[in-house]
Every structure is written in structure tokens, then in C-alpha cells.
Short mmCIF file of C-alpha atoms in Angstrom, two decimals:
data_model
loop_
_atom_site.label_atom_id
_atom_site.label_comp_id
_atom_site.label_asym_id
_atom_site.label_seq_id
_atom_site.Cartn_x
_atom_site.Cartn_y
_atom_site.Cartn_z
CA UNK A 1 -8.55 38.25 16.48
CA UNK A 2 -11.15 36.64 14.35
CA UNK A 3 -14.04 35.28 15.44
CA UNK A 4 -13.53 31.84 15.01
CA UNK A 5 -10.22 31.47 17.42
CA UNK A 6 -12.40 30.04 19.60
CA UNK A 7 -14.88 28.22 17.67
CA UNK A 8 -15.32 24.12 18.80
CA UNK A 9 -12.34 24.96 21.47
CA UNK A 10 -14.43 24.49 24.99
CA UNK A 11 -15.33 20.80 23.28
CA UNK A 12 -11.88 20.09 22.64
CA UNK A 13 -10.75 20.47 26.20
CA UNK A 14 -13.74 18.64 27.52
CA UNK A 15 -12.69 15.90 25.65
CA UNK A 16 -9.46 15.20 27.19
CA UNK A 17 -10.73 14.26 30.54
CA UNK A 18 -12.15 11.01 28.80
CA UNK A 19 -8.89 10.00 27.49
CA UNK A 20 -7.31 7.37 29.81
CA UNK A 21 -4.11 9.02 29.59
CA UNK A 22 -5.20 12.22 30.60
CA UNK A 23 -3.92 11.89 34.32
CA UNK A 24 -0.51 11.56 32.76
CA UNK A 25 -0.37 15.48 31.65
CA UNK A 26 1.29 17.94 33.91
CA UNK A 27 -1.04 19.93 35.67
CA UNK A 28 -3.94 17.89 34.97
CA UNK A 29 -4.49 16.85 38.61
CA UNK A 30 -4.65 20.68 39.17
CA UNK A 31 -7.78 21.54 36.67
CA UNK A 32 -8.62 17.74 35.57
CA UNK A 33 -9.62 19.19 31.99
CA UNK A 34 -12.95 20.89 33.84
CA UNK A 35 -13.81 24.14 33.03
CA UNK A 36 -16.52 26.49 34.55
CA UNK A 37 -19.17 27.76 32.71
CA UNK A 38 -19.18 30.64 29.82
CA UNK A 39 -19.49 34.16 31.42
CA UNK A 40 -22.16 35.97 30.14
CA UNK A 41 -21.83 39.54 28.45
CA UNK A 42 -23.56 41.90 31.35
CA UNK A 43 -20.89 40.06 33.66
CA UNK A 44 -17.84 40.90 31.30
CA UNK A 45 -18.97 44.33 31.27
CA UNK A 46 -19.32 44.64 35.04
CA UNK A 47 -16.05 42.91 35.39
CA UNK A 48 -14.26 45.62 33.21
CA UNK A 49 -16.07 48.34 35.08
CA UNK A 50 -14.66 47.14 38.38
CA UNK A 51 -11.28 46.64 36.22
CA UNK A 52 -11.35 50.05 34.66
CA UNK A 53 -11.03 49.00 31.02
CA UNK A 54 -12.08 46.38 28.26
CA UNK A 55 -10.38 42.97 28.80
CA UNK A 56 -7.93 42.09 26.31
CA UNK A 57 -10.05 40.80 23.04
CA UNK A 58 -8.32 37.08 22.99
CA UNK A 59 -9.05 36.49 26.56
CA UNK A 60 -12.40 38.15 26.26
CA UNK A 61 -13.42 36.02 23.74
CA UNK A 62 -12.30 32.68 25.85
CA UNK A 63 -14.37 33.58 28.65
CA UNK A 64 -17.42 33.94 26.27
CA UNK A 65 -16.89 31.26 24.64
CA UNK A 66 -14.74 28.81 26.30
CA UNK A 67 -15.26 29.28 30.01
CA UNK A 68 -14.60 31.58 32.79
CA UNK A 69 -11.96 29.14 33.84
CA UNK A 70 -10.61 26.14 34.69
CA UNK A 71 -8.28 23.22 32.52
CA UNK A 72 -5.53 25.40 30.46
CA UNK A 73 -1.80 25.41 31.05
CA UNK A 74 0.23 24.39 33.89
CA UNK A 75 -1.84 23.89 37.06
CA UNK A 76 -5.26 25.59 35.35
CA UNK A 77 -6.65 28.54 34.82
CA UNK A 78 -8.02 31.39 37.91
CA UNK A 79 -11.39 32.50 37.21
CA UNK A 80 -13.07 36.20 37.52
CA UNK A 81 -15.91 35.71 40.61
CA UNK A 82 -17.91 38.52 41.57
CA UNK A 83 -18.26 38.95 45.35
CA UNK A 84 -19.55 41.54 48.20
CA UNK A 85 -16.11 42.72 48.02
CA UNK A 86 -16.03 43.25 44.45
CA UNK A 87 -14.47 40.96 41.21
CA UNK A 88 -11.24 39.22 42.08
CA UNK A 89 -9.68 36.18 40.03
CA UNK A 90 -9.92 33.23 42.15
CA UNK A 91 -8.84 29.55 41.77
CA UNK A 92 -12.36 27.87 41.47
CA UNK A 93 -12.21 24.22 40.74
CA UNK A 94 -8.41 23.78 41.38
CA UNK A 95 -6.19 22.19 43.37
CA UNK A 96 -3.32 24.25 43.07
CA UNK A 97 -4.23 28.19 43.01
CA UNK A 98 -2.51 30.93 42.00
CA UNK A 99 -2.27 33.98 44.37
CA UNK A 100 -5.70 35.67 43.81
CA UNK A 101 -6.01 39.25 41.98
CA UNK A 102 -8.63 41.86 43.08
CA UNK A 103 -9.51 43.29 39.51
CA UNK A 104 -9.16 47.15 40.48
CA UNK A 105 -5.35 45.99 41.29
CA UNK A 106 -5.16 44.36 38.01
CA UNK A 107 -6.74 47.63 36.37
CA UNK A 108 -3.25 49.99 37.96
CA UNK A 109 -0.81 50.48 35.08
CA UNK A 110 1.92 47.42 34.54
CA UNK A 111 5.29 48.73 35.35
CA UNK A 112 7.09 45.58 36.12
CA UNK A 113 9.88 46.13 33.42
CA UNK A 114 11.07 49.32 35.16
CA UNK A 115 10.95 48.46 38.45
CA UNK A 116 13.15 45.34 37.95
CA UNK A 117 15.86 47.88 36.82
CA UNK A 118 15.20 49.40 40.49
CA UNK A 119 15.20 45.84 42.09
CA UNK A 120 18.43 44.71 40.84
CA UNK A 121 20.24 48.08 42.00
CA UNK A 122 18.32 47.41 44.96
CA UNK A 123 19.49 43.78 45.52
CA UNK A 124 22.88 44.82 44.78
CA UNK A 125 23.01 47.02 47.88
CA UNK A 126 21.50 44.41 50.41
CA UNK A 127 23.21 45.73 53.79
CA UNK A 128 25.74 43.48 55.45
CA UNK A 129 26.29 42.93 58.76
CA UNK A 130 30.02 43.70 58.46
CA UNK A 131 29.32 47.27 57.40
CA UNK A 132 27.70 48.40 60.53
CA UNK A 133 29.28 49.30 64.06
CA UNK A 134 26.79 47.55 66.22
CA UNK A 135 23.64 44.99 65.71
CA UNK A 136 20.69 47.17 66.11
CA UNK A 137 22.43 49.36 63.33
CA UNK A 138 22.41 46.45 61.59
CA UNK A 139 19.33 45.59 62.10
CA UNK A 140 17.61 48.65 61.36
CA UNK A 141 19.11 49.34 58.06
CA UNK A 142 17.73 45.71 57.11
CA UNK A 143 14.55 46.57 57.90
CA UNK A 144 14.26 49.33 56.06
CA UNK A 145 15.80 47.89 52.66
CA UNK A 146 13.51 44.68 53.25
CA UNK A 147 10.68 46.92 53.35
CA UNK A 148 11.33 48.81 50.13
CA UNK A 149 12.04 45.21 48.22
CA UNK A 150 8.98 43.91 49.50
CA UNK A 151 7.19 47.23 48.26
CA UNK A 152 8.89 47.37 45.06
CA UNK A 153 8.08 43.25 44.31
CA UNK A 154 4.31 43.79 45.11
CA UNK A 155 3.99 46.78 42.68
CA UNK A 156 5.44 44.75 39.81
CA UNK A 157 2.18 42.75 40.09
CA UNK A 158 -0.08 45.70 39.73
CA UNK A 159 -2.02 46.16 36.21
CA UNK A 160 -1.86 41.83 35.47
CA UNK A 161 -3.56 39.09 36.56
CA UNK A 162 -2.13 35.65 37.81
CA UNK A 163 -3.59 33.27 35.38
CA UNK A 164 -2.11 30.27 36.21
CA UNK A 165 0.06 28.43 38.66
CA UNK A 166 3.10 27.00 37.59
CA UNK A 167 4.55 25.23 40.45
CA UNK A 168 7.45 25.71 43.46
CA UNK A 169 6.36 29.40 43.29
CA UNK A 170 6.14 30.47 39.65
CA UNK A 171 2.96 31.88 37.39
CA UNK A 172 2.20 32.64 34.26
CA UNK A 173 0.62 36.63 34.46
CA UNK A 174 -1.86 38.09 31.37
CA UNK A 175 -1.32 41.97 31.27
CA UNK A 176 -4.42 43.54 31.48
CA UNK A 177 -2.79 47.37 30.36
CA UNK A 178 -0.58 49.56 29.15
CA UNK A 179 1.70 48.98 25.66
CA UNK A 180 2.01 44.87 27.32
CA UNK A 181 -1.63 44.50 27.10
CA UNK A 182 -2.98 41.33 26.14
CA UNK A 183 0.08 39.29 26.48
CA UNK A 184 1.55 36.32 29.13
CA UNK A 185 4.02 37.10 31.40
CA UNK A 186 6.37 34.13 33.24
CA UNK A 187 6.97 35.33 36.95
CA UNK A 188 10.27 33.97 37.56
CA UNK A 189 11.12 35.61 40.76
CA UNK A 190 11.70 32.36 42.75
CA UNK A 191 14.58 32.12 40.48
CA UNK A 192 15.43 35.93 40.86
CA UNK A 193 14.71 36.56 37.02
CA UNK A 194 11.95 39.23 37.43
CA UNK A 195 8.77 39.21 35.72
CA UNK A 196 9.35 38.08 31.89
CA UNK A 197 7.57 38.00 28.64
CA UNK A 198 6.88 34.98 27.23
CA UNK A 199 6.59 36.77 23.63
CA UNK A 200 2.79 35.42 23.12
CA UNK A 201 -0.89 36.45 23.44
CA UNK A 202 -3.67 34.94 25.36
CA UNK A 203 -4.53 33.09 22.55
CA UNK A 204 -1.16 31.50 20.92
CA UNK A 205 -0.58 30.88 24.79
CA UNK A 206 -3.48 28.83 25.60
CA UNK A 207 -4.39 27.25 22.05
CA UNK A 208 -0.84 26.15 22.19
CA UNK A 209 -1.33 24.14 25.14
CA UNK A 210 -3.79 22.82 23.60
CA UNK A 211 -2.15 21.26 20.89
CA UNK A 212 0.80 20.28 22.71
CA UNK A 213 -1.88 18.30 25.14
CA UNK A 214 -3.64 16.33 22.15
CA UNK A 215 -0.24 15.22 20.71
CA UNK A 216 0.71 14.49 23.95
CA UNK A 217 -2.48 11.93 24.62
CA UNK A 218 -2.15 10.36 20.81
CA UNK A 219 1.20 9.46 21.69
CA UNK A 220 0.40 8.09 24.59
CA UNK A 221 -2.41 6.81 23.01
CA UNK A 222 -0.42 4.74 20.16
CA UNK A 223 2.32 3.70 22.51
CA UNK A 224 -0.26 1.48 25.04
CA UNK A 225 -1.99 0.35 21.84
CA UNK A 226 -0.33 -2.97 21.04
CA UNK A 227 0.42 -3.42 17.29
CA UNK A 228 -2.15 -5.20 14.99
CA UNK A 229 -1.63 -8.67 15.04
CA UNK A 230 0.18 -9.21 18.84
#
């Protein structure tokens, strides 16, 4: 990733919040184009230590240079705190959160692609009530397989962060290892679709939003602006 990905970017987003139309962009009421201040580079490094490994470079580079947090896509972007209890990404500055990530769980190896496989078998052999000869039989097998799909949908979060809140239940995950590393994942569960890529980096993902929010506000922009001459 070169340098300059990130060059005049924190600016940029700053300056949407002074656009009148601004309110009009989705999530915007969640972040309202703020963004927290640039980590510094002693903090990065004690907030891989904690995490177990080097950030991904793209998002590395944002929270150097852009801020730790704050306006980006959908509802905003979580932000890396340091605490007694140790780095977690919380949702500083916004109104709608994602679920918060301690960073040693984000550091445990991302095996959400495999364990869907399991999920799906899984789902496919939710008891029934016919099956069973009495109610606490019942009962008790339910337990059990609720327990195991509950286990099995936690440890797809392991080894990613929850970036950003989507709404009604979904977020948009960055991977922070294994062969995924470095890229944005859509967690679509509330729709039972899994975890899913989204095919892009940190990078194309935010800087993307970016550019779809400044075309956004010019076209608002030119369509409240009466015409020369009326």
C-alpha cells in the first residue's frame, strides 16, 4: 500500500460535516463525519502486542493518519481504547455501536469459513418436538444443540474485529489473521447467510465510501441549487 493512500483523507471527511446535506447520508447520524484523533505509534505497537501481531498495513496506516475512529461506512467506525482490562474496540463517539472486540479475541485465528460448513449441517438437524417420546426429552436435546450453535456462532467471530455497524443486526468485520487478513467481512447472520467476504481491503472499503459520500452531497448539492437565472 503506498504511502500516500491516505494522504489529505482525514480533511476530506472533516469536510462533510459542513455540507448542509450531510444529515441526509445513511449512517451519518451514527458518526456525524467526526473522527477521533490519530493514534500515535507506541500505542499501535502496544495495541498489536495485546493483539498478538502487526495490524493489517491499510488499516494501520488509517489509524496513523486518519484517526483511530469515528465517520466511515454505515453507522461509523469502532475505535481501539486501551483500558485496565486491556485494548478492546469500542464505539467512541457513536450512536449506534457495534458489539465491542477485546483485541486478544481478535488476535485467535479466523475460521469462520469452516465453521459455517459445520453450522449449516448443524441447522439442518435442529431437533423437533415430534421426534421425541416425552417433553423433557425434548427439551433436553434442545438444549444441548442450542448450546453447540451458540458456541459454534461465537467462534466464527474470533481472529476479526467488528468495524462497523450496519443496522437491524448486521456488521461489517476487518480480519485481523490468517490467509483473510486485511480484508472486510459482511456478517449476514440475521439473514442466516454466515459471515461473507465482501472481496475488498480496508482501504478500497473505506476510500470507497468515501467517494460514494462526496458524489452523494454534490448531487444533492446541485439538485437544491436553483438554476442560474430563476
Amino acid at each position: 500500500m503506498s504511502e500516500d493512500t491516505w494522504t489529505g483523507i482525514r480533511e476530506r471527511v472533516l469536510r462533510l460535516a459542513e455540507h448542509p446535506g450531510a444529515g441526509q447520508v445513511f449512517g451519518a447520524q451514527g458518526h456525524g463525519f467526526r473522527l477521533g484523533p490519530v493514534m500515535r505509534e507506541e500505542e499501535l505497537l502496544s495495541l498489536e502486542a495485546a493483539l498478538g501481531s502487526e495490524l493489517p498495513a491499510p488499516y494501520r496506516g488509517f489509524l496513523l493518519r486518519v484517526g483511530s475512529g469515528g465517520a466511515g461506512p454505515h453507522y461509523g467506525l469502532m475505535t481501539p481504547v486501551a483500558s485496565d482490562g486491556g485494548w478492546r474496540w469500542t464505539g467512541v463517539g457513536l450512536a449506534f455501536p457495534a458489539q465491542s472486540t477485546p483485541a486478544e479475541f481478535a488476535g485467535q485465528p479466523f475460521v469462520a469459513p469452516a465453521l459455517q460448513d459445520e453450522l449449516d449441517t448443524l441447522d439442518a438437524e435442529e431437533p423437533e418436538k415430534d421426534a421425541f417420546a416425552d417433553e423433557e426429552a425434548f427439551r433436553h436435546a434442545y438444549t444441548a444443540w442450542d448450546a453447540r450453535y451458540d458456541e459454534l456462532c461465537d467462534a466464527q467471530e474470533a481472529g476479526a474485529v467488528f468495524l462497523s455497524e450496519q443496522g437491524c443486526g448486521y456488521a461489517s468485520l476487518l480480519v485481523t489473521t490468517g490467509p483473510h487478513r486485511g480484508t472486510v467481512w459482511d456478517d449476514l447472520r440475521p439473514m442466516d447467510r454466515g459471515i461473507e467476504p465482501t472481496g475488498y481491503d480496508f482501504a478500497h472499503w473505506y476510500l470507497s465510501w468515501l467517494e460514494r459520500t462526496e458524489q452523494q452531497l454534490a448531487l444533492t448539492s446541485s439538485a437544491s441549487t436553483p438554476p442560474p437565472g430563476t
